[in-house]
PDB file of C-alpha atoms in Angstrom:
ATOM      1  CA  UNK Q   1      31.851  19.395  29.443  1.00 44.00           C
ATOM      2  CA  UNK Q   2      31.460  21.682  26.350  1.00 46.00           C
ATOM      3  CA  UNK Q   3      27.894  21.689  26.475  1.00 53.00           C
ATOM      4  CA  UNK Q   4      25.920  24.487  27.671  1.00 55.00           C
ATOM      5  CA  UNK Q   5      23.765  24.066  30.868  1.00 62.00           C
ATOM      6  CA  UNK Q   6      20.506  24.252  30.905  1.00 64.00           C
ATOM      7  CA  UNK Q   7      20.056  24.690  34.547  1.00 64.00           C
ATOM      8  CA  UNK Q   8      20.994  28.680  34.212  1.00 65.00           C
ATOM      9  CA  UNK Q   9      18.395  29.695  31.777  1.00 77.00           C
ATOM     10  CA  UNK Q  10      17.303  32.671  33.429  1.00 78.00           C
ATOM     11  CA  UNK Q  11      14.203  32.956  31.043  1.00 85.00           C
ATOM     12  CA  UNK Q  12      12.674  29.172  30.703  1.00 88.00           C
ATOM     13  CA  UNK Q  13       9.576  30.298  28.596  1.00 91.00           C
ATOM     14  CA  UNK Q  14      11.977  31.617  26.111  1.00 91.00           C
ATOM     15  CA  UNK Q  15      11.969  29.475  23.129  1.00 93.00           C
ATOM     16  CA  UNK Q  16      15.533  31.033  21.904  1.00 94.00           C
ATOM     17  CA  UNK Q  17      17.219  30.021  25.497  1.00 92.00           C
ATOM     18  CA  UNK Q  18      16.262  26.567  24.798  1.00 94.00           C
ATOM     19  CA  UNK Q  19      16.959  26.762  21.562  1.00 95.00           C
ATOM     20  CA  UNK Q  20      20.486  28.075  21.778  1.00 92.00           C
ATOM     21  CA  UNK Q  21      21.342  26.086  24.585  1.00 92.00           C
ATOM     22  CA  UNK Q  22      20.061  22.434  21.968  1.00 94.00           C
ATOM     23  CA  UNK Q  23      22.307  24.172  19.429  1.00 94.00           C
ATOM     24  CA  UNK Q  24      25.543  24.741  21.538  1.00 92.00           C
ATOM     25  CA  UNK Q  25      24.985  21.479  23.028  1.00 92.00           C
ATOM     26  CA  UNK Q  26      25.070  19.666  19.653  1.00 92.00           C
ATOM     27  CA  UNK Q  27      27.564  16.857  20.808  1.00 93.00           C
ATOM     28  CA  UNK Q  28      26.091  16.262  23.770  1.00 94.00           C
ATOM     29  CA  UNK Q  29      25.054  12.338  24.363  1.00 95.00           C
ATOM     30  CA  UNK Q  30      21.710  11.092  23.299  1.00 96.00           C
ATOM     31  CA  UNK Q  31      20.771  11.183  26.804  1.00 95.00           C
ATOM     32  CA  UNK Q  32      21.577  14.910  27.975  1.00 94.00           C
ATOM     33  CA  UNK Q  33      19.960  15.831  24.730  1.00 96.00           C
ATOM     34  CA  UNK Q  34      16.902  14.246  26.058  1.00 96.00           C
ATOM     35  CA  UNK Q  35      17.089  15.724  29.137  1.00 95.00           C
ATOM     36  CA  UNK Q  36      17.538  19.500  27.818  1.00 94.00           C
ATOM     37  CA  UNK Q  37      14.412  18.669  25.144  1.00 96.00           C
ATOM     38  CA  UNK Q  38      12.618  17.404  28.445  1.00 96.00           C
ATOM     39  CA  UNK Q  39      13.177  20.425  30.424  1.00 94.00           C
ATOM     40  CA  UNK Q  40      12.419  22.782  27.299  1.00 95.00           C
ATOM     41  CA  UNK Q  41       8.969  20.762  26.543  1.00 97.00           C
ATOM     42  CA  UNK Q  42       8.193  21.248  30.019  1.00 95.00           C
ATOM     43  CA  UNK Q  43       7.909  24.833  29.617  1.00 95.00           C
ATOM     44  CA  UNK Q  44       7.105  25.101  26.215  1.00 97.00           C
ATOM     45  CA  UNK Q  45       4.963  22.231  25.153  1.00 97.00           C
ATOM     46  CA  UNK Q  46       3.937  23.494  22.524  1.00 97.00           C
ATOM     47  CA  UNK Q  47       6.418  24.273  20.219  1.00 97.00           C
ATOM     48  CA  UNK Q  48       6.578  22.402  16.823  1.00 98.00           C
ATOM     49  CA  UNK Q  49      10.270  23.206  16.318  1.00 98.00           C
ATOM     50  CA  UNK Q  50      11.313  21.593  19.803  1.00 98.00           C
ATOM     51  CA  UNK Q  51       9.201  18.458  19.197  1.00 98.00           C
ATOM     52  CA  UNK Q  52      10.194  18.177  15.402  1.00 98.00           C
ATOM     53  CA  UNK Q  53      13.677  17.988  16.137  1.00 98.00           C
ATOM     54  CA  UNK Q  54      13.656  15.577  19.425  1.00 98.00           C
ATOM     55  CA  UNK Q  55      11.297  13.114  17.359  1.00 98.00           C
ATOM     56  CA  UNK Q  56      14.009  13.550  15.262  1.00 98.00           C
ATOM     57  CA  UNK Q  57      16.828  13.103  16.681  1.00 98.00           C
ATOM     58  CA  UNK Q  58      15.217  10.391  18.891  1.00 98.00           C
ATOM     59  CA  UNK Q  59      14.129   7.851  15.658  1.00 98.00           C
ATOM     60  CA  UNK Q  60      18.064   8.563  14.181  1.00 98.00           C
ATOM     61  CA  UNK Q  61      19.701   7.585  17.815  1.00 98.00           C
ATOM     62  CA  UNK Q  62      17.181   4.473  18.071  1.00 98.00           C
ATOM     63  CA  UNK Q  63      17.887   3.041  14.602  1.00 97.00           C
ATOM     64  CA  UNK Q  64      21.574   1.776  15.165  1.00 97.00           C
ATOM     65  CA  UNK Q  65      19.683  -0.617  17.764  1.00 98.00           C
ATOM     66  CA  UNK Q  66      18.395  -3.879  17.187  1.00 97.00           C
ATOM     67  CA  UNK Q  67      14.325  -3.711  16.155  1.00 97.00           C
ATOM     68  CA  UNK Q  68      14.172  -6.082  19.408  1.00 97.00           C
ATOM     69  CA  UNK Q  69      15.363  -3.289  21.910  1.00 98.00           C
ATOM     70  CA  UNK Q  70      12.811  -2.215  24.417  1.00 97.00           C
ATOM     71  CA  UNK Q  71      13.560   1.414  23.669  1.00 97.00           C
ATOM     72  CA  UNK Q  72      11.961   1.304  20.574  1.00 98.00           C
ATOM     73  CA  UNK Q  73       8.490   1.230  22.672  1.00 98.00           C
ATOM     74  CA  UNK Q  74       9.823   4.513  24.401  1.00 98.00           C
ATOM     75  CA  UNK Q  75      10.503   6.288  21.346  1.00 98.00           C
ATOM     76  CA  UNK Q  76       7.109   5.373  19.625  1.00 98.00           C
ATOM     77  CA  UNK Q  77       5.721   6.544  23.472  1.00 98.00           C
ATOM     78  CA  UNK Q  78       7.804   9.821  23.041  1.00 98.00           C
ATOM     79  CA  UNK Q  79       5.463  10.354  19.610  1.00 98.00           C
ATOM     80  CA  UNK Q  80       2.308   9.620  21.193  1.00 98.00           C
ATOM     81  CA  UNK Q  81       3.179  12.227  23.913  1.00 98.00           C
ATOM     82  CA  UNK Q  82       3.793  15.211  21.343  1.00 98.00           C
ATOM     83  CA  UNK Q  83       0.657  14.057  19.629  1.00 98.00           C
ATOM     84  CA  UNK Q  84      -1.017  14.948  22.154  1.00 97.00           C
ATOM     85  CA  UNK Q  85       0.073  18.427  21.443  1.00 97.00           C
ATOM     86  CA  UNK Q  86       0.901  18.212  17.758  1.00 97.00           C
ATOM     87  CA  UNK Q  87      -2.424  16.309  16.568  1.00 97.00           C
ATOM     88  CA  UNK Q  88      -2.944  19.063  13.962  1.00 97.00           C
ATOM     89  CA  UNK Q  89       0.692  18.418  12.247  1.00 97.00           C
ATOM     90  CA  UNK Q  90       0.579  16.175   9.489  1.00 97.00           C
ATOM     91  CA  UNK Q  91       4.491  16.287   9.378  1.00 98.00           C
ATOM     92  CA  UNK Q  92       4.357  14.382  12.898  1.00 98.00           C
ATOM     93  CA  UNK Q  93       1.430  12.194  12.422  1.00 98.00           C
ATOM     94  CA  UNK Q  94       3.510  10.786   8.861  1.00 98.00           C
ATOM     95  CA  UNK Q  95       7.083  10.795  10.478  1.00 98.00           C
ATOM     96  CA  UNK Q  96       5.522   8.247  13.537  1.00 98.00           C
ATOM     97  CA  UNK Q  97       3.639   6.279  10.720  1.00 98.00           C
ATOM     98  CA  UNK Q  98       7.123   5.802   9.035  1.00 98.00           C
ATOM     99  CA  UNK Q  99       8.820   4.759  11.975  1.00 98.00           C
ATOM    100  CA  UNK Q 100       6.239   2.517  12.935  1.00 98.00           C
ATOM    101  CA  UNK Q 101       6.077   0.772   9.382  1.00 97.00           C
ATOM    102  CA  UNK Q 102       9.969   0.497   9.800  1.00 97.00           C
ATOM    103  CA  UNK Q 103       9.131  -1.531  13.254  1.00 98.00           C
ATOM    104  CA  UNK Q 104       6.944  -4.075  10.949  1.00 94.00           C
ATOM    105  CA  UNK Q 105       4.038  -2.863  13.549  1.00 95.00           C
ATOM    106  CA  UNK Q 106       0.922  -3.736  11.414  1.00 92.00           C
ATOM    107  CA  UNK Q 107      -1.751  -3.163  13.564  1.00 92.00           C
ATOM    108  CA  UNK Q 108      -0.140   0.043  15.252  1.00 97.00           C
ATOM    109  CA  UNK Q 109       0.649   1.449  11.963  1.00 96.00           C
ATOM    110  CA  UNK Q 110      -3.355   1.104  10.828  1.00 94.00           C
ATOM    111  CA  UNK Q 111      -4.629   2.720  13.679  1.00 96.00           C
ATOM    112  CA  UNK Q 112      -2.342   5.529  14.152  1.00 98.00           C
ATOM    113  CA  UNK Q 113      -3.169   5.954  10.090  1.00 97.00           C
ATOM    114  CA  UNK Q 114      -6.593   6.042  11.488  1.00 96.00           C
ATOM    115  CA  UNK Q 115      -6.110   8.189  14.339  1.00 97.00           C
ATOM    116  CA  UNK Q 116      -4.315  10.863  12.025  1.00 97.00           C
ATOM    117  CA  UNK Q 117      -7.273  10.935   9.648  1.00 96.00           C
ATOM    118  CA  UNK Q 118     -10.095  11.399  13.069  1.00 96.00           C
ATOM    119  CA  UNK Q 119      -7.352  14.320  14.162  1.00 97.00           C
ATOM    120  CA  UNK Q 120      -6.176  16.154  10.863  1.00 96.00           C
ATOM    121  CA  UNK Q 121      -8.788  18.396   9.328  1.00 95.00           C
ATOM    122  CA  UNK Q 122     -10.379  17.092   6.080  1.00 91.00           C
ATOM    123  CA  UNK Q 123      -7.576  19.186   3.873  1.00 92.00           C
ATOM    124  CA  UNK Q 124      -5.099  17.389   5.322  1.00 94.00           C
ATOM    125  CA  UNK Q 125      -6.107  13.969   4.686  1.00 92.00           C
ATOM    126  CA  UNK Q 126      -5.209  13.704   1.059  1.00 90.00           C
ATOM    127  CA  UNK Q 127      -1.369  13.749   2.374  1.00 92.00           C
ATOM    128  CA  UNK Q 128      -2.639  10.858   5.003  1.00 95.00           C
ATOM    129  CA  UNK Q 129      -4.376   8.775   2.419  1.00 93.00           C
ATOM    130  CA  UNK Q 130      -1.626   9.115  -0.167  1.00 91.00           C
ATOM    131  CA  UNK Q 131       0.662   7.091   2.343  1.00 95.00           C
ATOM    132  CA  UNK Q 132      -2.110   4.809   3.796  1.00 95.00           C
ATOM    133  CA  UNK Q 133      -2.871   3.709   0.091  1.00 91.00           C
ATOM    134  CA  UNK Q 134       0.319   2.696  -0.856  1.00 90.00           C
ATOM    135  CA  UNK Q 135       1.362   0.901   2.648  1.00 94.00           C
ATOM    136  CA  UNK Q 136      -2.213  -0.945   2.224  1.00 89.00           C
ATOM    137  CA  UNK Q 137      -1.090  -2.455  -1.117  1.00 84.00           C
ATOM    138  CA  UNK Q 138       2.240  -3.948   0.457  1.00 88.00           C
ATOM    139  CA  UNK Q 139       0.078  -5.725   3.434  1.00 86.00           C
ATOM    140  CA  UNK Q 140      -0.562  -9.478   2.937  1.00 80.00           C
ATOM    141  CA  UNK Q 141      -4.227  -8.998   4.991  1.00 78.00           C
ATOM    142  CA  UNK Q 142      -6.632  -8.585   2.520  1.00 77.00           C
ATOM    143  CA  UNK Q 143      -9.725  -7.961   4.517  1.00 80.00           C
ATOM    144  CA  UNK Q 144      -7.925  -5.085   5.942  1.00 83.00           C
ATOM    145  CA  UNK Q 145      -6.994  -3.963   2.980  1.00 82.00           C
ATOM    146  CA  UNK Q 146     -10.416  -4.020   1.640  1.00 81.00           C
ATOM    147  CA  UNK Q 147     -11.891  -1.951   4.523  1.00 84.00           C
ATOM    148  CA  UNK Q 148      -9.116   0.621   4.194  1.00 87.00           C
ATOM    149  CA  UNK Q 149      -9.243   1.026   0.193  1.00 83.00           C
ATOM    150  CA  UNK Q 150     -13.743   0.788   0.906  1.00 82.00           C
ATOM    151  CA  UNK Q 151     -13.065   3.926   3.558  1.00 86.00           C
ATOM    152  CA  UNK Q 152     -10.835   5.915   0.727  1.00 86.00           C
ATOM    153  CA  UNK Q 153     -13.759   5.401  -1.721  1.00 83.00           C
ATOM    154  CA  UNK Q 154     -15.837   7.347   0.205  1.00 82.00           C
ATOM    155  CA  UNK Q 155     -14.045  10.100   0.238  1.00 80.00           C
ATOM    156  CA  UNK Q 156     -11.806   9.201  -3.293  1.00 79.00           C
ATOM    157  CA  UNK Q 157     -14.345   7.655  -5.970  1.00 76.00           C
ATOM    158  CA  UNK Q 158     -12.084   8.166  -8.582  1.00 77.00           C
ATOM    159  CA  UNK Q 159      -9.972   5.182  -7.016  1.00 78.00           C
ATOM    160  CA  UNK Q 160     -12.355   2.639  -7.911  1.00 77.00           C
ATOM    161  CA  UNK Q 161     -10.595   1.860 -11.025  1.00 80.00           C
ATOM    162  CA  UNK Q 162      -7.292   1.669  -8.887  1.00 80.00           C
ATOM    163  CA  UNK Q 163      -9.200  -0.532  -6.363  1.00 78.00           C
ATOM    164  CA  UNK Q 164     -10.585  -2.675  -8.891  1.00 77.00           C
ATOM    165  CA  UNK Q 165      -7.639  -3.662 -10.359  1.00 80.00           C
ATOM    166  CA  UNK Q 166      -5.667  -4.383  -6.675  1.00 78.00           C
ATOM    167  CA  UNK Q 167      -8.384  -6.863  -6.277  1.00 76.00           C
ATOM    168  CA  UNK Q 168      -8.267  -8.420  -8.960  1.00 81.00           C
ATOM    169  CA  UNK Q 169      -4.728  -8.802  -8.475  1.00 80.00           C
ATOM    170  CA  UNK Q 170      -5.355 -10.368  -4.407  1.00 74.00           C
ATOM    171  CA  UNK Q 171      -7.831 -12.621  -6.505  1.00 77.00           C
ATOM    172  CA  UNK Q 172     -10.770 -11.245  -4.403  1.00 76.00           C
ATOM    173  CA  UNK Q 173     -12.965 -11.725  -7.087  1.00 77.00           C
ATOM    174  CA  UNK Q 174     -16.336 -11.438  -5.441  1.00 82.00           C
ATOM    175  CA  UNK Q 175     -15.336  -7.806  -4.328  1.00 79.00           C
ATOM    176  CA  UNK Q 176     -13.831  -6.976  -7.712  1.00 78.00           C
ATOM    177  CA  UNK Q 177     -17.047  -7.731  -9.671  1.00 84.00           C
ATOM    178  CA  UNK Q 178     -19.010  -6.049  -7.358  1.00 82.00           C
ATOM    179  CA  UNK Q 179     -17.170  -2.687  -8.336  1.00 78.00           C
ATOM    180  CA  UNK Q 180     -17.128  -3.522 -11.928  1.00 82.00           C
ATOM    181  CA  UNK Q 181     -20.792  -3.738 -11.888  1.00 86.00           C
ATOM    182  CA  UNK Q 182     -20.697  -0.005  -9.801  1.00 80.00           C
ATOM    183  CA  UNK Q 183     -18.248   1.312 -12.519  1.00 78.00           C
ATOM    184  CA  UNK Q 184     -20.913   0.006 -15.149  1.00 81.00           C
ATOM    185  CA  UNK Q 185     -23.695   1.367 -13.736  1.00 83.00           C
ATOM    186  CA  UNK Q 186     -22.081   5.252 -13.206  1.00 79.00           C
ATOM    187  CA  UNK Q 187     -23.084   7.154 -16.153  1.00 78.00           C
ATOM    188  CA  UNK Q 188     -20.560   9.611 -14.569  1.00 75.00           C
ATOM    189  CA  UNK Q 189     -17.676   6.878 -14.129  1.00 73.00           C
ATOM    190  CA  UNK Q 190     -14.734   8.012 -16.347  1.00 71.00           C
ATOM    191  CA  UNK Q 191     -11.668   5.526 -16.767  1.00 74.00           C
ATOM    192  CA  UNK Q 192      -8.335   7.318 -16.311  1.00 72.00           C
ATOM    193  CA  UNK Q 193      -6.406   4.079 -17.757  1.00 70.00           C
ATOM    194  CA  UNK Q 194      -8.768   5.264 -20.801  1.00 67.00           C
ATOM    195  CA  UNK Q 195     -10.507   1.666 -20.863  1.00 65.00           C
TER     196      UNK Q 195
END
């Protein structure tokens, strides 16, 4: 084979073996590839780079597959396992979230959004938010979306406005009038669609 081996890495805690060894091996099979990320991760689970790349990798390899093959619950495993390492990355925790919304998983999607935001430290969560927002809107659940947009309020009260107008637009009515009559009752409440 024209791969390189993995089996002679004299130094395995040695990011740049590993490294050298992925790189050489670059037309390797999917599943060799797996097995030299395995071995790497098993010394060096830790390592952004090595993770970043076999999530990678992994989510291009599983998309020429049918939405219906089984593998799909590996790969989505495979991200829960580096999370478990990477929790502080938002990079992973928006790449999974991605892949996930590209699987149609609703409810997994939600909670992994919510897992990211009870992992990432409060700088971080604008990124998470940004994303969450925007999926929320293209949901038809609106109860869901309600308690999502209610959470992003407490943090966000400049999206009132924003969250106003969505409901208006679900034709949840009750909820919309209730944060009109907020907006009108802030002294401090400034429109930014300058109403």
């Amino acid at each position: 084979s024209s791969y390189t081996s993995y089996d002679n890495i004299k130094n395995p805690l040695n990011f740049k073996s590993w490294w050298n060894t992925l790189i050489s091996s670059t037309d390797a099979p999917y599943h060799i590839r797996v097995q030299i990320y395995e071995a790497a991760l098993s010394h060096l689970p830790a390592s952004y780079k090595l993770w970043y790349n076999y999530l990678n990798e992994s989510r291009t390899y599983i998309k020429q597959f049918s939405l219906k093959d089984p593998r799909y619950d590996v790969i989505n495993n495979l991200h829960e396992r580096a999370l478990l390492y990477m929790c502080k990355m938002p990079r992973i925790w928006l790449d999974y979230i991605d892949f996930l919304i590209y699987q149609y998983k609703i409810t997994q999607t939600r909670k992994t959004f919510d897992n990211a935001l009870k992992a990432l430290p409060i700088t971080q969560h604008e990124k998470i938010w940004k994303e969450y927002i925007e999926w929320i809107k293209g949901i038809d659940c609106p109860k869901t979306v309600m308690k999502v947009f209610q959470r992003y309020l407490k943090l966000n009260q400049d999206a009132k406005e924003d969250f106003f107008y969505f409901m208006v637009e679900l034709k949840e009515f009750n909820c919309a009038c209730k944060l009109i009559i907020e907006i009108l009752n802030d002294d401090m409440f400034y429109s930014k669609k300058g109403k």
